[in-house]
Short mmCIF file of C-alpha atoms and ligand atoms in Angstrom, two decimals:
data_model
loop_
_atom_site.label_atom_id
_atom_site.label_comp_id
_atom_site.label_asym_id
_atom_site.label_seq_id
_atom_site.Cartn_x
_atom_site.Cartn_y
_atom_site.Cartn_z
CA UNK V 9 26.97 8.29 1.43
CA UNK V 10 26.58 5.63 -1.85
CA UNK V 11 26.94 2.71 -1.17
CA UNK V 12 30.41 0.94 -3.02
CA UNK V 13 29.43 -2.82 -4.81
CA UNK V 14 31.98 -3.93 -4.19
CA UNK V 15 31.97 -4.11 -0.54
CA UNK V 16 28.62 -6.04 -0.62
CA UNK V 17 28.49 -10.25 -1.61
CA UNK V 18 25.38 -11.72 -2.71
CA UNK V 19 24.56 -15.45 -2.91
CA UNK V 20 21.49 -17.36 -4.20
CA UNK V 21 22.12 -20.79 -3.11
CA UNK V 22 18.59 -21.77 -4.57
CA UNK V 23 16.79 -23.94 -2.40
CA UNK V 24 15.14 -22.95 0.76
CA UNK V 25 17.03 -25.69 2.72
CA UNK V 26 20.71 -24.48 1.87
CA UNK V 27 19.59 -20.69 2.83
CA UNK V 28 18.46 -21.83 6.14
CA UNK V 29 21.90 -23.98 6.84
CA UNK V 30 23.73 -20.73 5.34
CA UNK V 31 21.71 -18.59 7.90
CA UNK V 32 22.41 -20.87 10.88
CA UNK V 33 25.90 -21.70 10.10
CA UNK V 34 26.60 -17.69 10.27
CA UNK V 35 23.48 -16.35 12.21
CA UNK V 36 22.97 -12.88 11.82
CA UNK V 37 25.47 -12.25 8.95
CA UNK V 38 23.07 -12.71 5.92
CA UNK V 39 20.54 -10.59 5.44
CA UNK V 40 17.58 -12.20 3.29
CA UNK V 41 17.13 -10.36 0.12
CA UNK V 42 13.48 -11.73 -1.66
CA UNK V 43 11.93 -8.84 -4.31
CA UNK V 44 14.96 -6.26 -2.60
CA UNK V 45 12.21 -3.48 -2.92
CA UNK V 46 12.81 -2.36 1.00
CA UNK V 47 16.43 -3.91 0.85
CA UNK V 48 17.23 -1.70 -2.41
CA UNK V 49 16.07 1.54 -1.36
CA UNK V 50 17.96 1.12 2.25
CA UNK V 51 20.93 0.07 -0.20
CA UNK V 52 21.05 3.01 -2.30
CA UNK V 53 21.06 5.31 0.52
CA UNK V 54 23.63 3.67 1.88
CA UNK V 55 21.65 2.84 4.89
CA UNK V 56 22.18 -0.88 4.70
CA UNK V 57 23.83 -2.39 8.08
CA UNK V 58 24.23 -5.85 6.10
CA UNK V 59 27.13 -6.17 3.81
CA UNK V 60 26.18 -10.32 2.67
CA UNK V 61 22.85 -10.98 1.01
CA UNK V 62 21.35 -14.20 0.13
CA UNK V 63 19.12 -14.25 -2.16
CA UNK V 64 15.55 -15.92 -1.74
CA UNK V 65 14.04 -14.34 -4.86
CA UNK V 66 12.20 -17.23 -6.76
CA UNK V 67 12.54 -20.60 -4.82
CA UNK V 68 9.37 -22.43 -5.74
CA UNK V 69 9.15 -23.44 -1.60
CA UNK V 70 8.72 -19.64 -1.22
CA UNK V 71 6.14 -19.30 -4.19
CA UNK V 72 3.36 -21.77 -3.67
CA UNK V 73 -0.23 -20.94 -2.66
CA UNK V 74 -1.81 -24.26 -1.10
CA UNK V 75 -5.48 -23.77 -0.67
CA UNK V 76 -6.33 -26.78 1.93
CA UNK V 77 -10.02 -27.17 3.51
CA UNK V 78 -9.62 -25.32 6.60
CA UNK V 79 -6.76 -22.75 5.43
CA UNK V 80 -4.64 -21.32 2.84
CA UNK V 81 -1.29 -20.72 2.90
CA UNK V 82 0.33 -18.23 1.22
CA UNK V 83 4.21 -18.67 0.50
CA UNK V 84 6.46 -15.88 1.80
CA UNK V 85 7.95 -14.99 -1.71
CA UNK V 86 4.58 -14.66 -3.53
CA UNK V 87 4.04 -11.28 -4.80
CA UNK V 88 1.71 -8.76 -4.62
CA UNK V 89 0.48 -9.59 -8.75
CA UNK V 90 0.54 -13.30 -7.56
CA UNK V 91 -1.98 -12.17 -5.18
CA UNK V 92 -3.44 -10.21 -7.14
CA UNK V 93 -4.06 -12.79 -10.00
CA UNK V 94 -5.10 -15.73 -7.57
CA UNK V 95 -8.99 -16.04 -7.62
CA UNK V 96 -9.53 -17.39 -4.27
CA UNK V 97 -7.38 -15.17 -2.53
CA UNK V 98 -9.82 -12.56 -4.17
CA UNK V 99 -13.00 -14.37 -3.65
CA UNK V 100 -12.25 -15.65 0.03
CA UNK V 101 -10.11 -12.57 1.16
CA UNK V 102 -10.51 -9.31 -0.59
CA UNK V 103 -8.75 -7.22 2.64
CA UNK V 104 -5.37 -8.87 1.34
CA UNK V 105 -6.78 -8.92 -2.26
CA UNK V 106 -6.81 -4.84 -2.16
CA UNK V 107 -3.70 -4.29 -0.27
CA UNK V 108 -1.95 -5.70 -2.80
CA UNK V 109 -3.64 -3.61 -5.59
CA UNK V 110 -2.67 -0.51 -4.12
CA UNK V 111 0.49 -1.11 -2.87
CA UNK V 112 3.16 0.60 -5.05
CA UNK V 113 3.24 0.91 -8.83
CA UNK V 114 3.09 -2.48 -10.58
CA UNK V 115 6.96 -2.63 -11.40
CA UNK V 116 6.74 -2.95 -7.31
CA UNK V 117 3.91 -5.14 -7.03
CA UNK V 118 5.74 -7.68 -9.91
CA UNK V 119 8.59 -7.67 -7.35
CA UNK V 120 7.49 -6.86 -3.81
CA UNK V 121 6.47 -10.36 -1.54
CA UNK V 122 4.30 -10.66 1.76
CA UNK V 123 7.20 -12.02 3.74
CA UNK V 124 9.18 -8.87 2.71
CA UNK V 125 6.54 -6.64 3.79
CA UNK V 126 5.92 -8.61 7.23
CA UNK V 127 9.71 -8.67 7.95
CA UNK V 128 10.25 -5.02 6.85
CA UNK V 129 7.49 -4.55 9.20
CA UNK V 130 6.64 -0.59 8.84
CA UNK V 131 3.55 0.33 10.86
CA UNK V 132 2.35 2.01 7.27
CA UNK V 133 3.00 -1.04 5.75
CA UNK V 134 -0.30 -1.80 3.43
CA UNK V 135 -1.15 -5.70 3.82
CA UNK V 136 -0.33 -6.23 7.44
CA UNK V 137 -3.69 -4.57 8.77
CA UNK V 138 -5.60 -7.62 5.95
CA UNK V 139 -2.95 -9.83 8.00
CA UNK V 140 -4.49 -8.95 11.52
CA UNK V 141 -8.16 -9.37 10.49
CA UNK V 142 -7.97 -12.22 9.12
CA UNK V 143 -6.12 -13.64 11.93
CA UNK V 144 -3.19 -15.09 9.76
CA UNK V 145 -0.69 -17.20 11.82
CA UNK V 146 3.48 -17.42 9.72
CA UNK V 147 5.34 -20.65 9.72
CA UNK V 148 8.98 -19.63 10.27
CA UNK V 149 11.48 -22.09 9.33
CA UNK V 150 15.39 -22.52 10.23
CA UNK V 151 17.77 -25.66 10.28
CA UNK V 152 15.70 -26.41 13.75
CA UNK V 153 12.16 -26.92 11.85
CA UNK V 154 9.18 -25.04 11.47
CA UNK V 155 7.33 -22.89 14.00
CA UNK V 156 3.29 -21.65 13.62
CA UNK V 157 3.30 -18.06 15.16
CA UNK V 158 -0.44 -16.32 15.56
CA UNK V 159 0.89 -13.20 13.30
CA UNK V 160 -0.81 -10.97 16.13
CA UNK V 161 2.42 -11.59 18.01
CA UNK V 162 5.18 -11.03 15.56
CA UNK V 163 5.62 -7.55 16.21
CA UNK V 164 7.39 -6.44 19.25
CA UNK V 165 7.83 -2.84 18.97
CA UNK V 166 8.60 -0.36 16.18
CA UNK V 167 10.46 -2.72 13.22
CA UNK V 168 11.38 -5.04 16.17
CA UNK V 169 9.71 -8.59 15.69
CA UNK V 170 9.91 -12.44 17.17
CA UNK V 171 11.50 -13.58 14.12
CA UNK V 172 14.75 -14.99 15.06
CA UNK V 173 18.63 -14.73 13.21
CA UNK V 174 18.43 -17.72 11.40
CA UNK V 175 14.83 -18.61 10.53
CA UNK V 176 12.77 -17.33 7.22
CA UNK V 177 8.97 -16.51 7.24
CA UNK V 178 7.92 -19.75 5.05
CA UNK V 179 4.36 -18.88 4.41
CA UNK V 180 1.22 -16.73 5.87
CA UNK V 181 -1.87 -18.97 6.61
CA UNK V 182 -5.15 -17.63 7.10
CA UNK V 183 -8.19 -19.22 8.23
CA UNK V 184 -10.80 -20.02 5.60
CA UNK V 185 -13.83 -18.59 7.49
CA UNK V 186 -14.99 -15.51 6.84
CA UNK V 187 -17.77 -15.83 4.58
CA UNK V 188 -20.43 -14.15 4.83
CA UNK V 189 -18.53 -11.36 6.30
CA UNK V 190 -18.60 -7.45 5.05
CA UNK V 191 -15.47 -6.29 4.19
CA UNK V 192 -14.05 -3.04 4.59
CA UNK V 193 -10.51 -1.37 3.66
CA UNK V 194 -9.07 1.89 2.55
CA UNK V 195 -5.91 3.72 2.40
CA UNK V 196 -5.39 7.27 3.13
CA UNK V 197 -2.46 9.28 1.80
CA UNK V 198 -1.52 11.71 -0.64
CA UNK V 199 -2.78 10.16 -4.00
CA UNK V 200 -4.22 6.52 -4.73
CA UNK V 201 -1.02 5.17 -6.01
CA UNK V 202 2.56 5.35 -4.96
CA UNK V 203 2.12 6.86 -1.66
CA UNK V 204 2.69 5.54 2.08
CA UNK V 205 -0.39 5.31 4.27
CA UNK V 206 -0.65 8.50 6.10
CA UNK V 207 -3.64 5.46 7.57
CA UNK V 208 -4.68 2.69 6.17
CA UNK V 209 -7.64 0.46 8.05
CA UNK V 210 -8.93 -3.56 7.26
CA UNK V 211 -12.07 -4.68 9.00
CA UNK V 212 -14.29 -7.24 8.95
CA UNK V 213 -18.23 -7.12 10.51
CA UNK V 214 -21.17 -9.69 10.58
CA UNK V 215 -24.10 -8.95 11.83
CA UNK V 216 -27.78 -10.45 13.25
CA UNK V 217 -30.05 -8.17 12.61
CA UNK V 218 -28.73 -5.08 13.39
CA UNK V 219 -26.79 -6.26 16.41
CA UNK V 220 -22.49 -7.06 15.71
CA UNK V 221 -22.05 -10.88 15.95
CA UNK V 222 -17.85 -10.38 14.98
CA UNK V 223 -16.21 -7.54 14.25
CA UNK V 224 -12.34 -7.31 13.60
CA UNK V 225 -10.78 -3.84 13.06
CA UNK V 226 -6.92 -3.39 12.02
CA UNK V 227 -5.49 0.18 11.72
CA UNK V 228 -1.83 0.68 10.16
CA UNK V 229 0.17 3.91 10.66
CA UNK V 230 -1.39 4.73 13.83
CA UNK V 231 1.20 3.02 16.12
CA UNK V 232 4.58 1.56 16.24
CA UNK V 233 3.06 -1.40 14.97
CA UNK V 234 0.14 -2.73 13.06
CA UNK V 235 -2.54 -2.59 15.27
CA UNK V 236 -5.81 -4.83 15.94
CA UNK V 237 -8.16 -2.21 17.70
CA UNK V 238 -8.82 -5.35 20.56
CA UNK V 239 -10.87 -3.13 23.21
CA UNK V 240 -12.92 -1.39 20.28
CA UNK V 241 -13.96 -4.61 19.03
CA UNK V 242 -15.25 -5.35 22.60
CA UNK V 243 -17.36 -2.18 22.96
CA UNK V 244 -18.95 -3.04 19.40
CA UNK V 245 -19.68 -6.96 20.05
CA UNK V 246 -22.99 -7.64 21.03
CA UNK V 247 -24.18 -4.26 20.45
CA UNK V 248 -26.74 -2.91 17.89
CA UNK V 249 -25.24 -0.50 15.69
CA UNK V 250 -26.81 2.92 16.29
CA UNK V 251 -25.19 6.43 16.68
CA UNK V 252 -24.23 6.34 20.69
CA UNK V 253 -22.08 2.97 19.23
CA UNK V 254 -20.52 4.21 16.65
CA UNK V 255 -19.43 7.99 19.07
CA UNK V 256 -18.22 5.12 21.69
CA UNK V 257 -16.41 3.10 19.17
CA UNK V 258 -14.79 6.33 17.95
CA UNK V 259 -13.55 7.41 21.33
CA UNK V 260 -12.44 4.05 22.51
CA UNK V 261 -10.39 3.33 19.17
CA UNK V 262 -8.78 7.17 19.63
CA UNK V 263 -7.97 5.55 22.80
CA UNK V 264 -6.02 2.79 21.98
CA UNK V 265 -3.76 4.00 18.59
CA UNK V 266 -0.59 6.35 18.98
CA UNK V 267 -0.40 7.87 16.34
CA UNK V 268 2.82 10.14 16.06
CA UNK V 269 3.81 13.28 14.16
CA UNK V 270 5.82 12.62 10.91
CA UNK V 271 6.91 13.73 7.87
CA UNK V 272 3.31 12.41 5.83
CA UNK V 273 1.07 13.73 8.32
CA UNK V 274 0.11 14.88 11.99
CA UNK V 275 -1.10 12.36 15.13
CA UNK V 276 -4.19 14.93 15.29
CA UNK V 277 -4.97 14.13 11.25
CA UNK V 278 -4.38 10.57 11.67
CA UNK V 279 -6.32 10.31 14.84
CA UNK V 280 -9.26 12.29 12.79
CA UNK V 281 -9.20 9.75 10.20
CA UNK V 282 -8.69 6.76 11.95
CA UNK V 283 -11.83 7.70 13.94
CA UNK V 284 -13.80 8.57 10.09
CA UNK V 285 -13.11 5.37 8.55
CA UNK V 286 -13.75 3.17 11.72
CA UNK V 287 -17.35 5.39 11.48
CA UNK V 288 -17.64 4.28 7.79
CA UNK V 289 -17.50 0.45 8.27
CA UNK V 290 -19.72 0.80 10.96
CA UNK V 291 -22.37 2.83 8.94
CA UNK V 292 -21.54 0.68 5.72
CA UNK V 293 -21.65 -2.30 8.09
CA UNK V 294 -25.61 -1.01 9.61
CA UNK V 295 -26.76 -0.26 5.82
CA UNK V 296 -25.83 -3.94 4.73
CA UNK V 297 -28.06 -4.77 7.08
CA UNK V 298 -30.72 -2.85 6.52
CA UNK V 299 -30.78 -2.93 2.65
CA UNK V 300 -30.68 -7.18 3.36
C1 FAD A 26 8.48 2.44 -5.23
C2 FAD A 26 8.04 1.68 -4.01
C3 FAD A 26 6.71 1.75 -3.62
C4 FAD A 26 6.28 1.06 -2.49
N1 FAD A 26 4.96 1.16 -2.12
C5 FAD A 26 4.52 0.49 -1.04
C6 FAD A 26 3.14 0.58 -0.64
O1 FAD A 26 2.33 1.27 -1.25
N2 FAD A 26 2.75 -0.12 0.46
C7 FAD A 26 3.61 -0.91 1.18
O2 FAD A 26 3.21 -1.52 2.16
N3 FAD A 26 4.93 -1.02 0.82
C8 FAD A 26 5.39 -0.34 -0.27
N4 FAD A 26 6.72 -0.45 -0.63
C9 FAD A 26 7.63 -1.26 0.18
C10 FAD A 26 7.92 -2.69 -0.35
O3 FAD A 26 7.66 -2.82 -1.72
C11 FAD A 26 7.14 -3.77 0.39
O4 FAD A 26 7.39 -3.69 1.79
C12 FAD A 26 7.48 -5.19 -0.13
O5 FAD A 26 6.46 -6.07 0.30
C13 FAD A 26 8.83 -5.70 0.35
O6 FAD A 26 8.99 -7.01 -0.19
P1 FAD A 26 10.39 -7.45 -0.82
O7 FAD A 26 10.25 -8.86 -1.23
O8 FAD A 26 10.82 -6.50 -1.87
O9 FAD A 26 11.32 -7.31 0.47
P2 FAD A 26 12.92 -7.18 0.54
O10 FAD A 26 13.31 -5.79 0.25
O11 FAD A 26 13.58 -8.27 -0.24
O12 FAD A 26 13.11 -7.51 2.10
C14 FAD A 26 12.58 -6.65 3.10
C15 FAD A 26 12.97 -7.22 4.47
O13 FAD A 26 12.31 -8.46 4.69
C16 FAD A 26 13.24 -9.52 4.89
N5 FAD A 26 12.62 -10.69 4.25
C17 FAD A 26 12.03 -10.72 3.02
N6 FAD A 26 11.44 -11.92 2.84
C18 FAD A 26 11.67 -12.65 3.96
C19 FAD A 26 11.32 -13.97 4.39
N7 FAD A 26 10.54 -14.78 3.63
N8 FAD A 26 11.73 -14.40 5.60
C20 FAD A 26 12.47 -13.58 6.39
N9 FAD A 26 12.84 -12.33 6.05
C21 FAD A 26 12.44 -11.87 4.85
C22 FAD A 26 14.55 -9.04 4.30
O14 FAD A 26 15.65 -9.64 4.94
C23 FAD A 26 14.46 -7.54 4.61
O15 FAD A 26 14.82 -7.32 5.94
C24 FAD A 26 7.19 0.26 -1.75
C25 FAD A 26 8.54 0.19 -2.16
C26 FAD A 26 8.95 0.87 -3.27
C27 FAD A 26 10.40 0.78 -3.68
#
């Protein structure tokens, strides 16, 4: 059924401090609205529960990328072309970098934030794998302060996370330490650009000689969350890389997704592929090494 304007109100009280005291003062009757790219589609097929909107499009708070010595943190409202233009998000984390180069058309990537797609949270969702590697941790913030959550545990279930009625994701941090690291991300689904992932995988992989030092492996679409492959990254640490690895790694990772049966694609396909790409970083990650 459309959706009638007139039975929706939107505010933009424009400063992060009077949309947290709106949010507390009526907890759980404003829904944030930031680029509205999620909110706008549930809107116009009048799918949206929430009937008041505030609006957190723009506030500078939201906007800011702070590059500090051990971190940088990302405001919630930055976009994915703010991303995409900032050098040192490129430089220091390509993962995130990439996601936000493929994720819709640029139209969405002018308008789309981080905090939007961590909130939406979507298991296909294209940054939130870069999110797990990296080991980003979100500063939520209400009327009650701020709060430092390791991302890993914002996600409950299936679009269920720890975020609570009246707080805001302020910004993402992530940990300035991976250089030196090989990165490796792709996204599978029907065409490069405007699709959802039928997979999409962001890993990370240093190496001594040819034995794994790190490795951190983050699958999306494969579960009812984004998913850090934890007992996959055990079997590989420590371990040279050679072919009875990389079959292990393959089984154990099949292991630990569920991948389900939807209208993009089949468990079986995206168990197939999960399994091929996790085999290309490792080979990728083995030919660094040699070619070194
Ligand atoms: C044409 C099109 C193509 C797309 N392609 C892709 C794609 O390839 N990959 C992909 O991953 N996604 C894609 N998306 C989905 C969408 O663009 C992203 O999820 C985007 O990041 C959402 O951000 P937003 O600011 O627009 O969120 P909004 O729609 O404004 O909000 C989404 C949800 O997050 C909440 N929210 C937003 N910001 C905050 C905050 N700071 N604190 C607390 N809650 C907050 C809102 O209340 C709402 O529940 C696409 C969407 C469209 C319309």
């Amino acid at each position: 059924m459309r959706s009638d304007p007139a039975d929706y109100q939107l505010v933009a009280p424009g400063t992060l401090q009077a949309v947290v005291t709106l949010l507390a003062a009526e907890a759980g009757t404003w829904l944030p609205i930031a680029g509205g790219t999620d909110v706008m589609v549930q809107y116009a097929a009048g799918k949206l529960p929430a009937r008041r909107l505030v609006s957190i499009w723009n506030l500078s708070e939201l906007r800011r990328i702070e590059v500090l010595s051990s971190e940088i943190q990302i405001g919630a409202g930055c976009t994915y072309t703010d991303l995409r233009e900032h050098a040192m998000v490129g430089r220091e984390f390509p993962l995130l970098a990439s996601a936000a180069s493929w994720t819709g058309g640029i139209a969405n990537q002018n308008r789309g934030t981080l905090g939007g797609n961590i909130v939406n949270a979507s298991p296909a969702a294209d940054s939130l794998p870069a999110l797990l590697a990296y080991d980003a941790e979100l500063i939520l913030v209400s009327v009650r302060g701020e709060r430092r959550l390791p991302y890993r545990n914002f996600h409950t279930d299936y679009k269920k996370t720890k975020l609570a009625s009246d707080e805001l994701v302020r910004a993402i941090c992530l940990p300035r330490q991976f250089a030196g690291y090989f990165c490796y991300t792709r996204k599978v689904g029907a065409r490069n650009a405007q699709a959802i992932s039928k997979v999409c995988i962001a890993a990370l992989g240093r190496t001594a000689g040819v034995v794994i030092e790190d490795v951190r492996i983050a699958v999306g679409s494969v579960a009812p969350v984004p998913l850090r492959l934890a007992e996959t990254e055990r079997v590989l640490k420590g371990n040279p890389i050679e072919p009875s690895l990389l079959a292990l790694a393959r089984k154990t990772a099949v292991a630990e997704i569920r991948p389900i049966d939807d209208i993009r694609s089949t468990a079986k396909y995206r168990a197939a592929v999960a399994g091929n790409l996790l085999e290309e970083f490792l080979e990728k990650l083995g030919a660094r090494e040699r070619t070194a």
